[in-house]
């Protein structure tokens, strides 16, 4: 199966390739993960999922962001239909207004803005094999090939510095949400896909939902 942006998040792709999110879903609940692969269970996108994608597409480019906004217009904007049939828009919903603040805070940071503007490929799909030769897939938020091989993962988080309940006990959000595992998978797949022998860099670029938003670039 040839993976594209259109079929990457489909049951058919899940049947052909493992991914980090799919692997983690089996750790949480095997029955639900299998039902999703078989097409018997299709969870609705959560608000957090939509806000996260809204945030990601802002860094992908103007065209990608505008397309996402149009596809999810009623989820993003406060829309009211009048008796006349006219549709009245009264601004964005609170979660997306907060996302706009976070995007602005990220772009106001010189180091993060340089990463956004630096030449690279957004949403790059790579494939490889792990463990017992199982095919895996990854979709990299941004991949910079030259002059230094770097995988960038944009992340929205509630709080960058506070410890959270994780695995095991109280830990950082990086460990609680298994980002070391994700980094290891991405780095190995990148080596297989590009034919390089050394590990690439893997950077989490994090923006918090606090007021004002906190920022961090975390090298894995």
Tab-separated table of N, CA and C in Angstrom, residues 119-210:
chain	number	residue	atom	x	y	z
A	119	UNK	N	13.921	25.881	5.399
A	119	UNK	CA	13.505	24.955	4.342
A	119	UNK	C	13.460	23.508	4.840
A	120	UNK	N	12.372	22.819	4.526
A	120	UNK	CA	12.197	21.425	4.924
A	120	UNK	C	10.882	20.913	4.374
A	121	UNK	N	10.573	19.676	4.660
A	121	UNK	CA	9.332	19.073	4.174
A	121	UNK	C	8.371	18.871	5.335
A	122	UNK	N	7.162	19.426	5.193
A	122	UNK	CA	6.131	19.288	6.211
A	122	UNK	C	5.309	18.026	5.995
A	123	UNK	N	4.923	17.389	7.103
A	123	UNK	CA	4.065	16.198	7.067
A	123	UNK	C	4.652	15.112	6.167
A	124	UNK	N	5.941	14.869	6.310
A	124	UNK	CA	6.618	13.883	5.462
A	124	UNK	C	6.347	12.469	5.963
A	125	UNK	N	5.935	11.593	5.066
A	125	UNK	CA	5.632	10.202	5.387
A	125	UNK	C	6.865	9.340	5.111
A	126	UNK	N	7.232	8.504	6.086
A	126	UNK	CA	8.338	7.560	5.923
A	126	UNK	C	7.889	6.193	6.411
A	127	UNK	N	8.473	5.148	5.872
A	127	UNK	CA	8.143	3.783	6.291
A	127	UNK	C	9.422	2.986	6.522
A	128	UNK	N	9.301	1.931	7.327
A	128	UNK	CA	10.429	1.055	7.613
A	128	UNK	C	9.940	-0.182	8.323
A	129	UNK	N	10.848	-0.949	8.910
A	129	UNK	CA	10.474	-2.181	9.618
A	129	UNK	C	11.141	-2.210	10.983
A	130	UNK	N	10.378	-2.636	11.991
A	130	UNK	CA	10.885	-2.708	13.363
A	130	UNK	C	10.579	-4.072	13.971
A	131	UNK	N	11.294	-4.405	15.032
A	131	UNK	CA	11.075	-5.631	15.791
A	131	UNK	C	11.182	-6.861	14.888
A	132	UNK	N	10.123	-7.642	14.752
A	132	UNK	CA	10.184	-8.849	13.921
A	132	UNK	C	9.834	-8.537	12.469
A	133	UNK	N	10.468	-7.488	11.947
A	133	UNK	CA	10.284	-7.105	10.539
A	133	UNK	C	8.864	-6.623	10.250
A	134	UNK	N	8.184	-6.080	11.258
A	134	UNK	CA	6.851	-5.522	11.029
A	134	UNK	C	6.955	-4.157	10.349
A	135	UNK	N	6.137	-3.907	9.318
A	135	UNK	CA	6.166	-2.602	8.656
A	135	UNK	C	5.554	-1.520	9.553
A	136	UNK	N	6.244	-0.404	9.676
A	136	UNK	CA	5.795	0.744	10.474
A	136	UNK	C	5.741	1.975	9.586
A	137	UNK	N	4.925	2.944	9.989
A	137	UNK	CA	4.835	4.211	9.274
A	137	UNK	C	4.949	5.371	10.263
A	138	UNK	N	5.528	6.475	9.804
A	138	UNK	CA	5.565	7.696	10.588
A	138	UNK	C	5.205	8.863	9.673
A	139	UNK	N	4.683	9.902	10.278
A	139	UNK	CA	4.372	11.135	9.538
A	139	UNK	C	5.000	12.284	10.326
A	140	UNK	N	6.079	12.818	9.792
A	140	UNK	CA	6.913	13.790	10.502
A	140	UNK	C	6.338	15.190	10.310
A	141	UNK	N	6.126	15.914	11.421
A	141	UNK	CA	5.584	17.273	11.322
A	141	UNK	C	6.445	18.131	10.410
A	142	UNK	N	7.764	18.093	10.614
A	142	UNK	CA	8.683	18.776	9.694
A	142	UNK	C	10.003	18.024	9.686
A	143	UNK	N	10.537	17.818	8.492
A	143	UNK	CA	11.815	17.124	8.331
A	143	UNK	C	12.781	18.047	7.604
A	144	UNK	N	13.896	18.340	8.271
A	144	UNK	CA	14.953	19.156	7.686
A	144	UNK	C	16.104	18.218	7.324
A	145	UNK	N	16.386	18.115	6.048
A	145	UNK	CA	17.426	17.183	5.590
A	145	UNK	C	18.805	17.812	5.578
A	146	UNK	N	18.896	19.053	5.122
A	146	UNK	CA	20.179	19.754	5.009
A	146	UNK	C	20.082	21.118	5.690
A	147	UNK	N	21.127	21.598	6.323
A	147	UNK	CA	22.466	20.994	6.463
A	147	UNK	C	22.563	20.009	7.627
A	148	UNK	N	21.483	19.838	8.395
A	148	UNK	CA	21.513	18.888	9.518
A	148	UNK	C	20.188	18.130	9.520
A	149	UNK	N	20.274	16.811	9.628
A	149	UNK	CA	19.065	15.978	9.624
A	149	UNK	C	18.325	16.155	10.947
A	150	UNK	N	17.134	16.713	10.870
A	150	UNK	CA	16.374	17.010	12.083
A	150	UNK	C	14.904	16.704	11.890
A	151	UNK	N	14.344	15.971	12.850
A	151	UNK	CA	12.901	15.726	12.911
A	151	UNK	C	12.320	16.697	13.920
A	152	UNK	N	11.292	17.451	13.512
A	152	UNK	CA	10.635	18.405	14.403
A	152	UNK	C	9.208	17.949	14.660
A	153	UNK	N	8.839	17.915	15.936
A	153	UNK	CA	7.493	17.516	16.352
A	153	UNK	C	6.874	18.693	17.101
A	154	UNK	N	5.876	19.364	16.491
A	154	UNK	CA	5.192	20.478	17.157
A	154	UNK	C	4.248	19.914	18.214
A	155	UNK	N	4.274	20.487	19.425
A	155	UNK	CA	3.431	19.957	20.504
A	155	UNK	C	2.742	21.073	21.271
A	156	UNK	N	1.440	20.899	21.505
A	156	UNK	CA	0.713	21.750	22.435
A	156	UNK	C	0.563	20.971	23.737
A	157	UNK	N	0.854	21.624	24.848
A	157	UNK	CA	0.786	20.959	26.149
A	157	UNK	C	0.116	21.883	27.152
A	158	UNK	N	-0.479	21.295	28.196
A	158	UNK	CA	-1.124	22.096	29.232
A	158	UNK	C	-0.083	22.907	30.002
A	159	UNK	N	1.024	22.254	30.370
A	159	UNK	CA	2.072	22.902	31.154
A	159	UNK	C	3.377	22.177	30.871
A	160	UNK	N	4.395	22.908	30.450
A	160	UNK	CA	5.661	22.291	30.062
A	160	UNK	C	6.451	21.809	31.276
A	161	UNK	N	6.406	22.561	32.383
A	161	UNK	CA	7.336	22.329	33.484
A	161	UNK	C	6.770	21.513	34.645
A	162	UNK	N	5.466	21.527	34.850
A	162	UNK	CA	4.884	20.772	35.966
A	162	UNK	C	4.941	19.275	35.712
A	163	UNK	N	5.094	18.516	36.792
A	163	UNK	CA	5.055	17.063	36.667
A	163	UNK	C	3.608	16.590	36.602
A	164	UNK	N	3.381	15.478	35.923
A	164	UNK	CA	2.032	14.936	35.750
A	164	UNK	C	2.031	13.459	36.122
A	165	UNK	N	0.841	12.902	36.305
A	165	UNK	CA	0.735	11.478	36.580
A	165	UNK	C	1.059	10.710	35.310
A	166	UNK	N	2.035	9.828	35.383
A	166	UNK	CA	2.450	9.120	34.177
A	166	UNK	C	2.917	7.722	34.477
A	167	UNK	N	3.912	7.271	33.724
A	167	UNK	CA	4.393	5.904	33.815
A	167	UNK	C	5.888	5.942	34.129
A	168	UNK	N	6.364	5.706	35.351
A	168	UNK	CA	5.557	5.431	36.537
A	168	UNK	C	5.411	6.688	37.389
A	169	UNK	N	4.343	6.804	38.119
A	169	UNK	CA	4.165	7.876	39.084
A	169	UNK	C	4.205	9.273	38.489
A	170	UNK	N	4.686	10.233	39.280
A	170	UNK	CA	4.764	11.616	38.846
A	170	UNK	C	6.009	11.833	38.003
A	171	UNK	N	5.826	12.365	36.823
A	171	UNK	CA	6.936	12.511	35.887
A	171	UNK	C	6.674	13.686	34.961
A	172	UNK	N	7.593	13.972	34.056
A	172	UNK	CA	7.396	15.054	33.085
A	172	UNK	C	6.407	14.606	32.017
A	173	UNK	N	5.802	15.592	31.328
A	173	UNK	CA	4.860	15.244	30.260
A	173	UNK	C	5.580	14.484	29.149
A	174	UNK	N	6.875	14.716	28.980
A	174	UNK	CA	7.646	14.033	27.936
A	174	UNK	C	7.622	12.526	28.162
A	175	UNK	N	7.830	12.101	29.406
A	175	UNK	CA	7.814	10.667	29.720
A	175	UNK	C	6.392	10.141	29.836
A	176	UNK	N	5.488	10.948	30.411
A	176	UNK	CA	4.110	10.501	30.615
A	176	UNK	C	3.432	10.150	29.298
A	177	UNK	N	3.743	10.899	28.241
A	177	UNK	CA	3.112	10.661	26.943
A	177	UNK	C	4.016	9.910	25.972
A	178	UNK	N	5.035	9.227	26.521
A	178	UNK	CA	5.885	8.290	25.766
A	178	UNK	C	6.635	8.930	24.592
A	179	UNK	N	7.072	10.172	24.737
A	179	UNK	CA	7.819	10.787	23.650
A	179	UNK	C	9.199	10.167	23.435
A	180	UNK	N	9.876	9.631	24.476
A	180	UNK	CA	11.127	8.914	24.192
A	180	UNK	C	10.915	7.716	23.260
A	181	UNK	N	9.804	6.998	23.456
A	181	UNK	CA	9.460	5.878	22.562
A	181	UNK	C	9.219	6.392	21.143
A	182	UNK	N	8.449	7.458	21.021
A	182	UNK	CA	8.147	8.021	19.698
A	182	UNK	C	9.436	8.495	19.013
A	183	UNK	N	10.311	9.147	19.775
A	183	UNK	CA	11.564	9.624	19.199
A	183	UNK	C	12.401	8.458	18.687
A	184	UNK	N	12.462	7.372	19.469
A	184	UNK	CA	13.253	6.202	19.069
A	184	UNK	C	12.719	5.593	17.773
A	185	UNK	N	11.398	5.470	17.669
A	185	UNK	CA	10.785	4.914	16.457
A	185	UNK	C	11.063	5.822	15.259
A	186	UNK	N	10.836	7.114	15.419
A	186	UNK	CA	11.026	8.059	14.316
A	186	UNK	C	12.479	8.065	13.829
A	187	UNK	N	13.409	8.043	14.783
A	187	UNK	CA	14.820	8.104	14.408
A	187	UNK	C	15.260	6.847	13.666
A	188	UNK	N	14.764	5.679	14.099
A	188	UNK	CA	15.123	4.422	13.428
A	188	UNK	C	14.502	4.352	12.035
A	189	UNK	N	13.228	4.740	11.918
A	189	UNK	CA	12.566	4.716	10.604
A	189	UNK	C	13.246	5.701	9.647
A	190	UNK	N	13.635	6.870	10.156
A	190	UNK	CA	14.311	7.854	9.305
A	190	UNK	C	15.605	7.280	8.748
A	191	UNK	N	16.374	6.568	9.590
A	191	UNK	CA	17.631	5.968	9.129
A	191	UNK	C	17.376	4.941	8.023
A	192	UNK	N	16.372	4.103	8.214
A	192	UNK	CA	16.058	3.101	7.199
A	192	UNK	C	15.593	3.763	5.902
A	193	UNK	N	14.764	4.779	6.032
A	193	UNK	CA	14.150	5.420	4.866
A	193	UNK	C	15.176	6.191	4.039
A	194	UNK	N	16.140	6.830	4.741
A	194	UNK	CA	17.125	7.659	4.037
A	194	UNK	C	18.423	6.930	3.744
A	195	UNK	N	18.646	5.788	4.425
A	195	UNK	CA	19.883	5.054	4.228
A	195	UNK	C	21.048	5.577	5.047
A	196	UNK	N	20.792	6.509	5.961
A	196	UNK	CA	21.853	7.035	6.822
A	196	UNK	C	22.167	6.044	7.939
A	197	UNK	N	23.408	6.095	8.430
A	197	UNK	CA	23.847	5.182	9.483
A	197	UNK	C	23.753	5.807	10.878
A	198	UNK	N	23.737	7.123	10.936
A	198	UNK	CA	23.700	7.805	12.230
A	198	UNK	C	22.295	8.318	12.523
A	199	UNK	N	22.016	8.548	13.817
A	199	UNK	CA	20.704	9.041	14.214
A	199	UNK	C	20.515	10.504	13.812
A	200	UNK	N	19.313	10.869	13.389
A	200	UNK	CA	19.016	12.289	13.183
A	200	UNK	C	18.742	12.951	14.533
A	201	UNK	N	18.666	14.263	14.539
A	201	UNK	CA	18.208	14.970	15.735
A	201	UNK	C	16.678	14.863	15.807
A	202	UNK	N	16.153	14.888	17.033
A	202	UNK	CA	14.700	14.864	17.228
A	202	UNK	C	14.372	15.952	18.243
A	203	UNK	N	13.612	16.959	17.795
A	203	UNK	CA	13.288	18.095	18.652
A	203	UNK	C	11.784	18.195	18.857
A	204	UNK	N	11.385	18.234	20.128
A	204	UNK	CA	10.012	18.599	20.480
A	204	UNK	C	9.952	20.115	20.614
A	205	UNK	N	9.113	20.760	19.827
A	205	UNK	CA	8.919	22.204	19.941
A	205	UNK	C	7.558	22.403	20.611
A	206	UNK	N	7.589	22.812	21.864
A	206	UNK	CA	6.397	22.795	22.716
A	206	UNK	C	5.899	24.200	23.031
A	207	UNK	N	4.575	24.374	22.971
A	207	UNK	CA	3.916	25.608	23.362
A	207	UNK	C	2.828	25.234	24.371
A	208	UNK	N	2.808	25.924	25.510
A	208	UNK	CA	1.828	25.579	26.537
A	208	UNK	C	0.535	26.373	26.358
A	209	UNK	N	-0.527	25.894	27.000
A	209	UNK	CA	-1.838	26.529	26.936
A	209	UNK	C	-2.031	27.542	28.063
A	210	UNK	N	-0.955	27.900	28.727
A	210	UNK	CA	-1.024	28.850	29.827
A	210	UNK	C	-1.166	30.283	29.306
